[in-house]
Short mmCIF file of C-alpha atoms in Angstrom, two decimals:
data_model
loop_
_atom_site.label_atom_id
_atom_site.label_comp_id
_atom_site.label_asym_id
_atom_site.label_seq_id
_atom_site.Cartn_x
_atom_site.Cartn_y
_atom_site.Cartn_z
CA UNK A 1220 133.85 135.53 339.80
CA UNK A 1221 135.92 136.35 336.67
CA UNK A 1222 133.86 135.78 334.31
CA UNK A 1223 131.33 138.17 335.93
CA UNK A 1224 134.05 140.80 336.09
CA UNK A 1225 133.84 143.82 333.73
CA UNK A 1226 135.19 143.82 330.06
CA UNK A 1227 138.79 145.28 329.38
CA UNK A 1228 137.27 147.07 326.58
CA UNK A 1229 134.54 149.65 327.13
CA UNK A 1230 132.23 151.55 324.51
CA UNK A 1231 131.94 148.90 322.83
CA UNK A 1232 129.26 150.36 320.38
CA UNK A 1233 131.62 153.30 319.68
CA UNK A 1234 133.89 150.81 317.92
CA UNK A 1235 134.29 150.51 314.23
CA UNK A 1236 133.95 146.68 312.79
CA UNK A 1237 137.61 146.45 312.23
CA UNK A 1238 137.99 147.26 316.25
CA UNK A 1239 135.50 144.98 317.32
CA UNK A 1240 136.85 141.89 315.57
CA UNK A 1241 140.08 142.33 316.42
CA UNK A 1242 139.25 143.09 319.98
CA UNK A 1243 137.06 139.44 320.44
CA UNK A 1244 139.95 138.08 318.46
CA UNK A 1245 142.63 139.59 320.58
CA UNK A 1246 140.42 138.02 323.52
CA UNK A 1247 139.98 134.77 322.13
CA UNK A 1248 143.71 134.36 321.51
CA UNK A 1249 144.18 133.98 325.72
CA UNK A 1250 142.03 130.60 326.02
CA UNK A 1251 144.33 127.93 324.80
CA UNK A 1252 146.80 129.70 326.97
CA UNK A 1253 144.21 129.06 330.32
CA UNK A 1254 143.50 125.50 328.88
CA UNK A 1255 146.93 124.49 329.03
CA UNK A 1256 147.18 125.90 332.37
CA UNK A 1257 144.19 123.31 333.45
CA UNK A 1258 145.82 119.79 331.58
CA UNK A 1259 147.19 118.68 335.06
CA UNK A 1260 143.21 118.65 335.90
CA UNK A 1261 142.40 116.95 332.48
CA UNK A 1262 144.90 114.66 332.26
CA UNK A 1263 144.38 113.56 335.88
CA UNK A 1264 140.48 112.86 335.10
CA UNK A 1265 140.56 111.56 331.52
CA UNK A 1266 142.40 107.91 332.42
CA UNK A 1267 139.84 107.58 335.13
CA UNK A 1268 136.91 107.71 332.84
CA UNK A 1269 138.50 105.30 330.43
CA UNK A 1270 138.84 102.61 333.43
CA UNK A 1271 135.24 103.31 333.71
CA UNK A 1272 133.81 102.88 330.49
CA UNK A 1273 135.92 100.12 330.02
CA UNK A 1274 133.89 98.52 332.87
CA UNK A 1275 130.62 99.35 330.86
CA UNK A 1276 130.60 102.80 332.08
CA UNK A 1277 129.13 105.88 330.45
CA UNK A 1278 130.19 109.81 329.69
CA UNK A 1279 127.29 111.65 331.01
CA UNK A 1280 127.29 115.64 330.44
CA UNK A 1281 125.27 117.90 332.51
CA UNK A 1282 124.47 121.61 332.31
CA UNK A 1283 122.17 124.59 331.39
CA UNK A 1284 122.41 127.29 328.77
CA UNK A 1285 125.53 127.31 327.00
CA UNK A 1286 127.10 124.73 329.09
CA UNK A 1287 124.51 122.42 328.47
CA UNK A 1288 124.59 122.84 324.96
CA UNK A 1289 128.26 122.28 324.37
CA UNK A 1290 127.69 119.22 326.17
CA UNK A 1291 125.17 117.92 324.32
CA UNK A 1292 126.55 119.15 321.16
CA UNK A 1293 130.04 117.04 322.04
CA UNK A 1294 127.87 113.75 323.17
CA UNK A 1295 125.48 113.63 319.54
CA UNK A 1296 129.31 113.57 317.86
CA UNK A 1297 130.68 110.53 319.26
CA UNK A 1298 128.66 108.36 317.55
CA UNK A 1299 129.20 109.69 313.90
CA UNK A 1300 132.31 110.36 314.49
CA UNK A 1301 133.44 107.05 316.65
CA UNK A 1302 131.02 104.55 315.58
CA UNK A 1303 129.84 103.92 319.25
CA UNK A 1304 126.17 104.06 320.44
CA UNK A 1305 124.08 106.77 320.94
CA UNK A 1306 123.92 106.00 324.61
CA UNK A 1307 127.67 105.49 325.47
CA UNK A 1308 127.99 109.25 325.74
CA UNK A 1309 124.67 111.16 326.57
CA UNK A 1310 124.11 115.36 326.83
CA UNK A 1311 121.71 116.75 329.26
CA UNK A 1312 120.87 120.33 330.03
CA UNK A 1313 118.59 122.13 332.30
CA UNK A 1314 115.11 122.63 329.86
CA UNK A 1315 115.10 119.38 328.06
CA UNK A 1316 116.03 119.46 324.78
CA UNK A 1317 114.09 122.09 323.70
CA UNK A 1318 116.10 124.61 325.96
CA UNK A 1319 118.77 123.17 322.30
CA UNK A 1320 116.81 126.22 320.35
CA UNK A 1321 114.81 128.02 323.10
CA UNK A 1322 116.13 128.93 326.57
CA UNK A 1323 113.85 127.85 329.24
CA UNK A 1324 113.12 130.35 332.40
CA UNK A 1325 114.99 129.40 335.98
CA UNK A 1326 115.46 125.86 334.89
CA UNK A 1327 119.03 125.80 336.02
CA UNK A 1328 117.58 126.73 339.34
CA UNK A 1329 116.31 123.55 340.17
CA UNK A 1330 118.95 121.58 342.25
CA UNK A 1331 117.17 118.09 341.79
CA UNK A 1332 115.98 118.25 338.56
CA UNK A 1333 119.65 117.13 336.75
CA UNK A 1334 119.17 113.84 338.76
CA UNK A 1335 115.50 113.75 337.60
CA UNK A 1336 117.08 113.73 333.93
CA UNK A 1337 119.42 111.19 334.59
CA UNK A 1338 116.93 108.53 336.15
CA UNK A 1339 115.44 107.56 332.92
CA UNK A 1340 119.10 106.14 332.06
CA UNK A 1341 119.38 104.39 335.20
CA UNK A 1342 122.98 105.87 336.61
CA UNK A 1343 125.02 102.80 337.27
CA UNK A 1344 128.60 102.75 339.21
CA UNK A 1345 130.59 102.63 336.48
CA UNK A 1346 129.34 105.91 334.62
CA UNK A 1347 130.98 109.37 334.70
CA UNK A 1348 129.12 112.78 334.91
CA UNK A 1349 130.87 115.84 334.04
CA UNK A 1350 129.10 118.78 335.17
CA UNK A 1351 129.51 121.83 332.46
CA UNK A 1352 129.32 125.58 334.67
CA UNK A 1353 130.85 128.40 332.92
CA UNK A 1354 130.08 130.26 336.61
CA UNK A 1355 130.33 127.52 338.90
CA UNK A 1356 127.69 128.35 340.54
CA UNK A 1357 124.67 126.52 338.59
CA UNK A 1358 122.05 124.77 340.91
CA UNK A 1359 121.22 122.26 338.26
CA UNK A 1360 124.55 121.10 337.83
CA UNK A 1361 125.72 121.39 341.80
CA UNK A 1362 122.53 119.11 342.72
CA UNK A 1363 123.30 117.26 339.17
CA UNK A 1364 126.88 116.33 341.07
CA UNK A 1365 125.87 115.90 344.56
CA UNK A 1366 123.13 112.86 343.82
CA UNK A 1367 125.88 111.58 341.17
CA UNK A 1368 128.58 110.96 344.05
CA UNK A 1369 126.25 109.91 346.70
CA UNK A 1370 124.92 107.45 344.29
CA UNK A 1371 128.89 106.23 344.05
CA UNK A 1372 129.56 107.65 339.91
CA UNK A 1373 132.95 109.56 339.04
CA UNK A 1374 131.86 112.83 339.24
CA UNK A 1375 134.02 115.78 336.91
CA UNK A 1376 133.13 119.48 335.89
CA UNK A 1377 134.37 122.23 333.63
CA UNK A 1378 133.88 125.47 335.61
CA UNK A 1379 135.58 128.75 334.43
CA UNK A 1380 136.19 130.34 337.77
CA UNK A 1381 138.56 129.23 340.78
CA UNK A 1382 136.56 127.39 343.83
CA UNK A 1383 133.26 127.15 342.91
CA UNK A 1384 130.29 125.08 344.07
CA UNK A 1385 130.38 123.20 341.00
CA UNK A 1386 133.94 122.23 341.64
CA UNK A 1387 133.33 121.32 344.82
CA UNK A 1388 130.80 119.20 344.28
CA UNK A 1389 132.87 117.13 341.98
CA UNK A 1390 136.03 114.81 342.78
CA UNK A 1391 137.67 115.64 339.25
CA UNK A 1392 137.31 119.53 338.72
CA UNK A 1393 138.72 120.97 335.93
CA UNK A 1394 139.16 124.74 336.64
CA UNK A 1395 139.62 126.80 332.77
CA UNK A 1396 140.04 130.54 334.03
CA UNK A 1397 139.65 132.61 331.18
CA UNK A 1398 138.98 135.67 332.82
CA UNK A 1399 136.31 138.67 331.54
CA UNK A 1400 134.54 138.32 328.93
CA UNK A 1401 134.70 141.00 326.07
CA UNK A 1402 131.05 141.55 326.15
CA UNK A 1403 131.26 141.37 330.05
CA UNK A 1404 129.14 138.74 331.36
CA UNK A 1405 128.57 136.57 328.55
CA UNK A 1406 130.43 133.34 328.64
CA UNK A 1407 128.97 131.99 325.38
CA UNK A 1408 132.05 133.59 324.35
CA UNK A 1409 135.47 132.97 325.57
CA UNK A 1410 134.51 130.32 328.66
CA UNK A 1411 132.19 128.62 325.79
CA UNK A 1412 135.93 128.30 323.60
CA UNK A 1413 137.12 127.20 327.05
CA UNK A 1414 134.06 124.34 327.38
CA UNK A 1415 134.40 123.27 323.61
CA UNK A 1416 138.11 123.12 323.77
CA UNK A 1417 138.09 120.80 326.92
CA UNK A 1418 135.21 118.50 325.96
CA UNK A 1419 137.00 117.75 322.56
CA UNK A 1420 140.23 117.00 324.19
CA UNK A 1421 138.28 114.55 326.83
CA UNK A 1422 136.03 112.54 324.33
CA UNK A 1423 138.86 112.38 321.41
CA UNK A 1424 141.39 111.14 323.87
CA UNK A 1425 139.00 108.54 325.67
CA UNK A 1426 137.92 107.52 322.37
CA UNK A 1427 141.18 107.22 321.52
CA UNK A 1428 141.97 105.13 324.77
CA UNK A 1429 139.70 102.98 324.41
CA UNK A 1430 140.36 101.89 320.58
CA UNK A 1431 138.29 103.55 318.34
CA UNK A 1432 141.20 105.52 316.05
CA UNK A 1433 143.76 103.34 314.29
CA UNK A 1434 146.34 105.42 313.25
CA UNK A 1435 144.98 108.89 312.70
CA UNK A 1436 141.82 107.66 311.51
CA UNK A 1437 138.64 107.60 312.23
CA UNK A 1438 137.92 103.91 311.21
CA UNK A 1439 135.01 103.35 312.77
CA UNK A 1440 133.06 106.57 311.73
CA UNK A 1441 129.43 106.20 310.43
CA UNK A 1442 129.72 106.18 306.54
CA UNK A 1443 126.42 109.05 306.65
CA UNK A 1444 126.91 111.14 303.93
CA UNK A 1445 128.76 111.13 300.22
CA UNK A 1446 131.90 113.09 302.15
CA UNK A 1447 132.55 110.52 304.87
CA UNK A 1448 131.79 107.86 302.07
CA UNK A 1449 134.79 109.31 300.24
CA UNK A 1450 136.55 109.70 303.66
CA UNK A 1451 136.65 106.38 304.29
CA UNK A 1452 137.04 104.94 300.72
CA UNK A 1453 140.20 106.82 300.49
CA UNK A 1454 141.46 105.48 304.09
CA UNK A 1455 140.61 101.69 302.98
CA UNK A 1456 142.66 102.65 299.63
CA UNK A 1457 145.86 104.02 301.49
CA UNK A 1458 145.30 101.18 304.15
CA UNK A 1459 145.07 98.19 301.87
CA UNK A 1460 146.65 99.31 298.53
CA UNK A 1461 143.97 98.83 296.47
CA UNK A 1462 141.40 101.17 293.70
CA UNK A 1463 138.28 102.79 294.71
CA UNK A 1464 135.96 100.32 293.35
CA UNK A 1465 137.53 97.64 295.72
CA UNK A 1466 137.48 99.90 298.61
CA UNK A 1467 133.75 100.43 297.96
CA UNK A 1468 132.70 97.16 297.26
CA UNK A 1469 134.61 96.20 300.86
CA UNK A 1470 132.85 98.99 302.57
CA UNK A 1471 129.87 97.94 301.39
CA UNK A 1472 130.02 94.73 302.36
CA UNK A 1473 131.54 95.32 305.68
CA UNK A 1474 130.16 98.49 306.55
CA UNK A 1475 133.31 100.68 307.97
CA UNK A 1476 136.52 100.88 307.43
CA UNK A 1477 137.77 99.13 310.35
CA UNK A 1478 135.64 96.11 308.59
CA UNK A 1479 137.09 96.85 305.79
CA UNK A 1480 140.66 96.81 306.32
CA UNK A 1481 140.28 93.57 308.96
CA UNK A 1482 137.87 91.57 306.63
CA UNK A 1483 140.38 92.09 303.79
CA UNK A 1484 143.01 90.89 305.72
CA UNK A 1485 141.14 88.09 306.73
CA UNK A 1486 140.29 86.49 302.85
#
């Protein structure tokens, strides 16, 4: 496994600060490179999904440790972000969610539990689960997969090493090889990038796909805060033509800006 191999950069704690960031940096500069070598793999599995969720599918992430983190980390976003529900897109990981803050002993080891996770949100036909494995090798997400397909689900992963379990447990693998690690072993750092990278590239472009951007906006964000209240008053403004105090009076009336913009057009 390459992310297991050893580091291209040794004595690490000989380094001065200067040589250490520029190393990781000099290290980090390769992923893009090895995701753009895997969009044959993303592009192949992202239109699937769509035709899913169109059906009343859901995104389902599984995975442990970092991997299950990123995932759940990329699910609690799509709802601020694309106005959808909470459950449309849902983030498991080996642990529960306290494994978010703590890491919990050996509980990627457990083959059935992923499935165990998943009952409570009754897996239907129409859902997706993406299995997240920097290794490949994860028991959690390779049982996670298995029950998934039998069960008749579109089954994906994001592994970071060529023919894993985890890839062949799933019908749409997506394979980021980003080779060692500069701390060797520890694939919070460049396979993490790798992870991040991909999941943002797969929910953005399904979201996109199935109607939630108009433009290059996000118009049906969650107005949560003073920023994305100015976000969105400023969209309605440049949308409709008209001053702040009408954009927030239609915003608060309608409640987004894609209410906004189609109620004013509407009067």
């Amino acid at each position: 496994m390459t992310t297991e191999t050893p580091s291209h950069y040794d004595h690490l704690e000989q380094m001065s600060v200067h040589d250490l960031l520029t190393n990781i940096n000099a290290e980090d500069k390769t992923v893009p490179m090895a995701v753009e070598r895997s969009m044959p793999q993303i592009e192949t599995l992202v239109p699937e999904i769509v035709k899913r969720m169109k059906l009343g599918g859901r995104l389902i992430y599984i995975g442990a440790g970092t991997s299950g983190r990123l995932g759940v980390v990329d699910a609690s976003e799509c709802p601020p972000t694309f106005g959808v529900p909470f459950e449309l897109v849902i983030g498991l990981m080996a642990g529960g969610d306290g494994a978010i803050r703590k890491a919990v002993e050996f509980a990627e080891d457990d083959a059935e539990q992923a499935w165990k996770d998943m009952a409570p949100y009754e897996p239907r036909e129409h859902d997706t689960v993406i299995g997240i494995a920097a290794s490949g090798r994860t028991p959690y997400v390779i049982g996670g997969l298995q029950e998934a397909r039998k069960a008749g689900l579109l089954t994906g992963c994001i592994v970071c090493n060529e023919g894993s379990a985890v890839a062949k447990a799933a019908e749409f693998p997506i394979e980021v090889v980003v080779g060692p690690e500069f701390l060797t072993g520890s694939t919070r750092m460049k396979a993490g990038t790798a992870q991040k990278l991909v999941l943002n590239m797969i929910s953005t472009s399904v979201m996109i796909q199935l109607g939630k951007v108009k433009g290059n906006k996000m118009v049906d964000m969650q107005l949560t805060n003073i920023k994305l209240q100015d976000r969105a008053a400023k969209m309605v403004m440049s949308e409709l033509g008209v001053d702040r105090a009408e954009a927030k009076s239609l915003l608060d009336k309608f409640g987004n800006v894609r209410g906004a913009i189609e109620g004013y057009a509407s009067r």
